[in-house]
Short mmCIF file of C-alpha atoms and ligand atoms in Angstrom, two decimals:
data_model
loop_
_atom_site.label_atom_id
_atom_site.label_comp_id
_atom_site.label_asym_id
_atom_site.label_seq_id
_atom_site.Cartn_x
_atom_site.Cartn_y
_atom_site.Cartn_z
CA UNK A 1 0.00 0.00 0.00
CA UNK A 2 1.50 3.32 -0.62
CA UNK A 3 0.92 6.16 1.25
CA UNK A 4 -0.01 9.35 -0.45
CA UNK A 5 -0.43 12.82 0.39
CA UNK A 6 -0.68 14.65 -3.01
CA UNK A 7 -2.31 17.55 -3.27
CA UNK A 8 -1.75 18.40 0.09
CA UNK A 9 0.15 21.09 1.94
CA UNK A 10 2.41 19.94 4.96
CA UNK A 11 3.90 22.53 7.24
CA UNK A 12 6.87 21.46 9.59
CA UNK A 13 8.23 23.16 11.93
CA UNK A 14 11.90 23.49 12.98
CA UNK A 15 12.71 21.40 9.71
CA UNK A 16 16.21 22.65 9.03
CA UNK A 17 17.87 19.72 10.58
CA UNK A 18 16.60 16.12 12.54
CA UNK A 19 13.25 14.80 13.33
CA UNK A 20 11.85 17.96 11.78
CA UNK A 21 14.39 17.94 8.47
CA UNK A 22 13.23 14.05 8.06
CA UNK A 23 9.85 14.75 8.44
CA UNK A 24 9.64 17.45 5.83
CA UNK A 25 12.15 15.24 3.53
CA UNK A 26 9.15 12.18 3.97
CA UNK A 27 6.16 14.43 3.70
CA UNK A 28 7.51 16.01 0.76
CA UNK A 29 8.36 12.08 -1.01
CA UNK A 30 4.73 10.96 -0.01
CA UNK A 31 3.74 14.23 -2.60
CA UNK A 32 2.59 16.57 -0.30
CA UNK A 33 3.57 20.34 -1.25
CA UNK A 34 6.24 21.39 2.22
CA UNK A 35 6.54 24.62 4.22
CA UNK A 36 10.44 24.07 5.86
CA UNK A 37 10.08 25.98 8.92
CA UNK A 38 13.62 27.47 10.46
CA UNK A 39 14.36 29.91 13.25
CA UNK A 40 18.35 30.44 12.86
CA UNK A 41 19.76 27.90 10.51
CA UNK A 42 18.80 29.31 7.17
CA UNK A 43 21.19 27.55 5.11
CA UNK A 44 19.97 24.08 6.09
CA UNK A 45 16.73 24.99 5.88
CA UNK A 46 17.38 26.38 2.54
CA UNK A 47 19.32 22.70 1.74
CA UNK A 48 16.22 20.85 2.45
CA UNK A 49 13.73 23.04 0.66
CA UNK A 50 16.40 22.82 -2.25
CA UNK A 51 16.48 18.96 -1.77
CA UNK A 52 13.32 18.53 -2.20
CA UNK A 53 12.65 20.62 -5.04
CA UNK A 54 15.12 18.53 -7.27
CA UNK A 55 13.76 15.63 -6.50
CA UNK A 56 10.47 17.07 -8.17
CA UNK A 57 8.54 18.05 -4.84
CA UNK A 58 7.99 22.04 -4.01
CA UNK A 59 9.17 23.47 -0.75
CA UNK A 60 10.47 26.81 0.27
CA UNK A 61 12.35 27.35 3.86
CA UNK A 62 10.85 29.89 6.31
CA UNK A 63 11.71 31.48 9.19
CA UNK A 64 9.78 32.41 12.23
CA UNK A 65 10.17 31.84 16.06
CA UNK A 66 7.52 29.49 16.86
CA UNK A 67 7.41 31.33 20.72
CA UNK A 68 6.52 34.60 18.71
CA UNK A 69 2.73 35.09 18.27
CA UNK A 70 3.50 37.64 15.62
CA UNK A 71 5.92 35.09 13.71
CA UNK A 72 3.37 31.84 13.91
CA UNK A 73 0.94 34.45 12.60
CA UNK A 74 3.32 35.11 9.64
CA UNK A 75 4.38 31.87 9.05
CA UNK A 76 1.09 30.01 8.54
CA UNK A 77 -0.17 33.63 6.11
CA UNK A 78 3.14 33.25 3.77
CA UNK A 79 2.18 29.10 3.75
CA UNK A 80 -0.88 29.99 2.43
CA UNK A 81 -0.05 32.70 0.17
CA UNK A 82 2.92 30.70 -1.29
CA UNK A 83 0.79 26.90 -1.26
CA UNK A 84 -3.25 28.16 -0.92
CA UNK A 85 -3.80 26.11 2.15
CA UNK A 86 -2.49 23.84 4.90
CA UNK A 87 -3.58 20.38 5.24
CA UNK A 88 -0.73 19.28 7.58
CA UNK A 89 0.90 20.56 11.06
CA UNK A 90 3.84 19.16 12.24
CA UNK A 91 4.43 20.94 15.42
CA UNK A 92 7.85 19.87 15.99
CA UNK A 93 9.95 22.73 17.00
CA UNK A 94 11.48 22.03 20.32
CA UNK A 95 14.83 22.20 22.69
CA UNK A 96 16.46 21.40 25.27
CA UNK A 97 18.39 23.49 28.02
CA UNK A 98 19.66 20.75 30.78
CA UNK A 99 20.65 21.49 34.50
CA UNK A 100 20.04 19.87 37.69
CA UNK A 101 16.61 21.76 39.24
CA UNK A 102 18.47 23.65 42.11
CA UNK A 103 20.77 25.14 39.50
CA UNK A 104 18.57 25.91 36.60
CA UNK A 105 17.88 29.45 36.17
CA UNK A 106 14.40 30.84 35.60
CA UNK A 107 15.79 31.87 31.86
CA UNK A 108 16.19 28.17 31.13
CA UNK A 109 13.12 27.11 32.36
CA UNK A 110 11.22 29.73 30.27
CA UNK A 111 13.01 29.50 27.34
CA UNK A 112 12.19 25.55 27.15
CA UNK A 113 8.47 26.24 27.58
CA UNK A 114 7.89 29.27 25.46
CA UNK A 115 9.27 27.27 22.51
CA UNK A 116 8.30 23.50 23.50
CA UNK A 117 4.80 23.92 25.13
CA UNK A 118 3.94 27.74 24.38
CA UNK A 119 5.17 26.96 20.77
CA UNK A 120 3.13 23.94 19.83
CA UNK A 121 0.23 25.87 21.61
CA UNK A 122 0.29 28.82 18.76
CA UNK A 123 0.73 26.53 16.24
CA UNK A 124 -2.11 24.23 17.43
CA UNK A 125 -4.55 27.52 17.19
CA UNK A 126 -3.27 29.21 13.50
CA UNK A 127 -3.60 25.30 12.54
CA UNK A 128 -6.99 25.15 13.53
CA UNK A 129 -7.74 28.45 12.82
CA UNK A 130 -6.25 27.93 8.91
CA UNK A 131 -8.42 24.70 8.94
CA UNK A 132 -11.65 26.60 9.59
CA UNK A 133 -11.07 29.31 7.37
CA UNK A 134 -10.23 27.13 4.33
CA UNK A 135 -12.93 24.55 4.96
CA UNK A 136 -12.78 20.63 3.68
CA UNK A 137 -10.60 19.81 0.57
CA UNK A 138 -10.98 17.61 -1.53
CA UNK A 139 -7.77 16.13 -0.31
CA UNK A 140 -7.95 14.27 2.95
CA UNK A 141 -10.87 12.81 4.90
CA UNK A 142 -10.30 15.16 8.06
CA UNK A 143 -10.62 18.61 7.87
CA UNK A 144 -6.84 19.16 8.79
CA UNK A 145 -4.13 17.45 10.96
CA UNK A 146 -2.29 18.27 13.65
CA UNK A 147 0.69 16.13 14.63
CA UNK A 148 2.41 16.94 18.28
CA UNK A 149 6.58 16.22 18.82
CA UNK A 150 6.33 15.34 22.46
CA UNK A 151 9.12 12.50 23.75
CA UNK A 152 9.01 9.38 25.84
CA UNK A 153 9.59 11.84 28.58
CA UNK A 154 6.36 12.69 28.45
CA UNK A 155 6.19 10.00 31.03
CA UNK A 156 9.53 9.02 31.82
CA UNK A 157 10.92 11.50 34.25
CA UNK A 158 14.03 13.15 33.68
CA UNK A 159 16.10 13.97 36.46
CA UNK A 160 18.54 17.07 35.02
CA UNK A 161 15.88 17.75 32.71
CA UNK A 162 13.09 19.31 34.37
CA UNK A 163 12.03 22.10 32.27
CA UNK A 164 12.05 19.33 29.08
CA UNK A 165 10.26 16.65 30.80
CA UNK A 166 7.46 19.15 31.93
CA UNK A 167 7.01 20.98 28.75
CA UNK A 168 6.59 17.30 26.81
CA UNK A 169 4.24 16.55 30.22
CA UNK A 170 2.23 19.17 29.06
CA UNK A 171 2.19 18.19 25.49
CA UNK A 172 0.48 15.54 25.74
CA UNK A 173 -2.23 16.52 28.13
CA UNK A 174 -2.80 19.94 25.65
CA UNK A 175 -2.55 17.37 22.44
CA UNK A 176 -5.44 14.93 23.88
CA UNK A 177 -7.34 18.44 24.71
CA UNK A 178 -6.96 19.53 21.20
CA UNK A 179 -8.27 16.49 19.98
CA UNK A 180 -10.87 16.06 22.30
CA UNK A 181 -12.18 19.86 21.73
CA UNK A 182 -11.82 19.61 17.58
CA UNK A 183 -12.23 16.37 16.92
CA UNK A 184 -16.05 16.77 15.58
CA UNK A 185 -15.10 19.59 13.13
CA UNK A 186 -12.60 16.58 11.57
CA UNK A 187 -9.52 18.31 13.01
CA UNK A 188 -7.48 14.84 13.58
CA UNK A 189 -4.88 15.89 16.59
CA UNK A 190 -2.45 13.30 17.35
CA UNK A 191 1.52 13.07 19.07
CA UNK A 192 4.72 11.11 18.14
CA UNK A 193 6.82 10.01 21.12
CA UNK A 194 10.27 10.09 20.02
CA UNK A 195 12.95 7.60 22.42
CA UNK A 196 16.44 8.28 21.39
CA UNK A 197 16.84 9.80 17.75
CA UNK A 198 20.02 10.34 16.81
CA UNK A 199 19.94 13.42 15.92
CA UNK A 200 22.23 17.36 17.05
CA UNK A 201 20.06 17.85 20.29
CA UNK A 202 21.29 14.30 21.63
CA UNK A 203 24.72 14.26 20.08
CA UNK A 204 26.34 13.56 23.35
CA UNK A 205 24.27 11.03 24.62
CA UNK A 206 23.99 9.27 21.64
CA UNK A 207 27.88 8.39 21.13
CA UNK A 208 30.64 5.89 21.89
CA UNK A 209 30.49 5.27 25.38
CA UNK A 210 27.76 7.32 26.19
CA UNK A 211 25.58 5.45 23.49
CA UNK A 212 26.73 2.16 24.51
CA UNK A 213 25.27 3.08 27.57
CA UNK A 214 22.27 4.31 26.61
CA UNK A 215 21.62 1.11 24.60
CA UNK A 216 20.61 -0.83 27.57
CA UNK A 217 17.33 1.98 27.93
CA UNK A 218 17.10 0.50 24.49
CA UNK A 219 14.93 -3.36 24.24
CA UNK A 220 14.85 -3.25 20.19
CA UNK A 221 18.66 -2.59 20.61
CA UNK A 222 19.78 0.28 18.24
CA UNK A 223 19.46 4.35 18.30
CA UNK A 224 16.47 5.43 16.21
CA UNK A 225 16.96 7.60 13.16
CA UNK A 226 14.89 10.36 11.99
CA UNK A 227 13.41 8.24 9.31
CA UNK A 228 11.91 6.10 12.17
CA UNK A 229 9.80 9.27 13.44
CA UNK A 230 9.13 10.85 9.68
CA UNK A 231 7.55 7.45 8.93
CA UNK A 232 5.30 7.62 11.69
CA UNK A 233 3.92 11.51 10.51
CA UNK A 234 3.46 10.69 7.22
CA UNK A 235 1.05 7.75 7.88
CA UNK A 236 -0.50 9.88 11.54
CA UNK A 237 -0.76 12.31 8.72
CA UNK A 238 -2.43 10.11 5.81
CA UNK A 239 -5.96 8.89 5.41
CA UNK A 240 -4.29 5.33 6.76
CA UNK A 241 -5.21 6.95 9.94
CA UNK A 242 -8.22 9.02 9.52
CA UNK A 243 -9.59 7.02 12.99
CA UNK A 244 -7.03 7.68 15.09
CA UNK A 245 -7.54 10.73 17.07
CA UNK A 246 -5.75 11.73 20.19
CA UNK A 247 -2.86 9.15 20.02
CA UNK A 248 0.15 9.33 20.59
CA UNK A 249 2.44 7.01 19.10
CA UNK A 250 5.70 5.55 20.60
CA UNK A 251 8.75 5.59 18.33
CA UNK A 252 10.98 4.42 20.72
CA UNK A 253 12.15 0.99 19.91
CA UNK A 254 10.34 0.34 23.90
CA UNK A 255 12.03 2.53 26.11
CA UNK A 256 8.95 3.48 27.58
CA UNK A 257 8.49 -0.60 28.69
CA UNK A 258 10.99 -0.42 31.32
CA UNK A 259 13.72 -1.89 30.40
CA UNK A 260 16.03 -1.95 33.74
CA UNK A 261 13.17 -4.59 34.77
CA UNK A 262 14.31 -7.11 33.10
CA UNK A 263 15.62 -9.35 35.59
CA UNK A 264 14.67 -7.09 38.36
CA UNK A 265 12.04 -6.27 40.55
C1 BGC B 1 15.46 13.87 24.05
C2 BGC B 1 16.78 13.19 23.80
C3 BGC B 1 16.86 11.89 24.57
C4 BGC B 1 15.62 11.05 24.36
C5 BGC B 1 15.62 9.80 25.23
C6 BGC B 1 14.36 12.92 23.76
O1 BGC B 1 13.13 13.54 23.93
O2 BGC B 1 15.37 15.04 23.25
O3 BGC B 1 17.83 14.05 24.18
O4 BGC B 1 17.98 11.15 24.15
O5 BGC B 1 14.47 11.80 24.62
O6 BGC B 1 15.93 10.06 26.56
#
């Protein structure tokens, strides 16, 4: 069966590199029309929009702050202007800004929620907003879909990581809410769990030693690659899933089954 999502206009955001760069590449291969959303690394943004526009797809790369109301605001206007509509929202923007809780500064902590929780939260509302406005297409089954980037630690705690593990914490209660609150206009809201994706925000973790170590959190037994995450969007985001609303989906190769139990407890 092959997934297809032609005719359709997918908007990622922080695509210029990882999850979010391999979820525009996938969306874009599946024949949906991509919006490559950037806040400071134009270049690569610019690569991927360029990638995919040789290998026949259309994309252009975009900038905007997804913690800025004004630039979400922009973003989603020069989508439409540029593509006519938006069919697809993958909220994936997000970072990370580790310390131990009795060190972290009240900076870090906001910083991590404006653009993790806050972020998602003003993309959520142009999404559905933009979904209202342009009605049902001819294109999908659901009105318009919203995909979530939360992270097995939205239920694995984190120690060192407080600020991340609450703002994915909160993703998933605001992504079920979503769904729950649009789900009868056809607004399909849904999540993807990430585990560990090697990717730049885990670059330490996910190497030599480190990685070895990291492995045994790890039952399938490698270190998941963006592809493993883009896969899941582009079928959350296909008509292959028009009934499932308000999931979120593991990609973790089953950290979240508690590995250190084996043999324990
Ligand atoms: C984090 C990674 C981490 C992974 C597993 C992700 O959400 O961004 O840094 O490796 O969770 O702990």
């Amino acid at each position: 069966m092959q997934i297809s999502l032609k005719g359709q206009v997918a908007l990622v955001t922080g695509a210029s590199s990882g999850i979010g760069r391999a979820t525009a590449q996938a969306m874009a291969a599946a024949g949906a029309r991509v919006a490559v959303n950037y806040r400071s690394e134009r270049d690569e943004a610019e690569k991927v929009a360029a990638g995919i526009v040789q290998a026949g797809g259309e994309a252009f790369a975009i900038k905007a702050d997804v913690s800025s109301e004004p630039d979400v605001e922009a973003l989603f206007a020069e989508t439409v202007k540029r593509f006519g509509a938006v069919d697809i929202v993958v909220a994936n923007a997000g970072l990370q800004k580790d310390a131990g809780a009795a060190e972290m500064t009240l900076d870090d902590w906001r910083k991590v929620i404006d653009v993790n929780l806050t972020g998602q939260f003003l993309c959520a509302r142009a999404a559905i907003r933009q979904f209202r406005a342009q009605g049902r297409r001819d294109v999908s089954k659901a009105l318009g879909k919203l995909i979530s980037m939360s992270s097995v630690h939205e239920v694995i705690p984190w120690a060192g990581h407080v600020n991340y593990a609450a703002s994915k914490g909160g993703i998933s209660l605001m992504m079920k809410t979503l769904a729950q609150e649009f789900a009868a206009e056809g607004v399909r809201v849904n999540a993807i769990a990430p585990g560990a994706i090697r990717t730049s925000i885990n670059a330490e973790e996910t190497e030599g030693e480190a990685g070895e170590k990291l492995l045994r959190l790890i039952p399938y037994g490698r270190i998941g690659a963006a592809e493993d995450v883009a896969n899941a969007a582009v079928w959350l985001a296909s008509d292959l899933a028009d009934y499932v609303v308000g999931a979120t989906i593991f990609v973790d190769g089953g950290m979240t089954l508690y590995p250190e139990f084996r043999g324990n407890g």
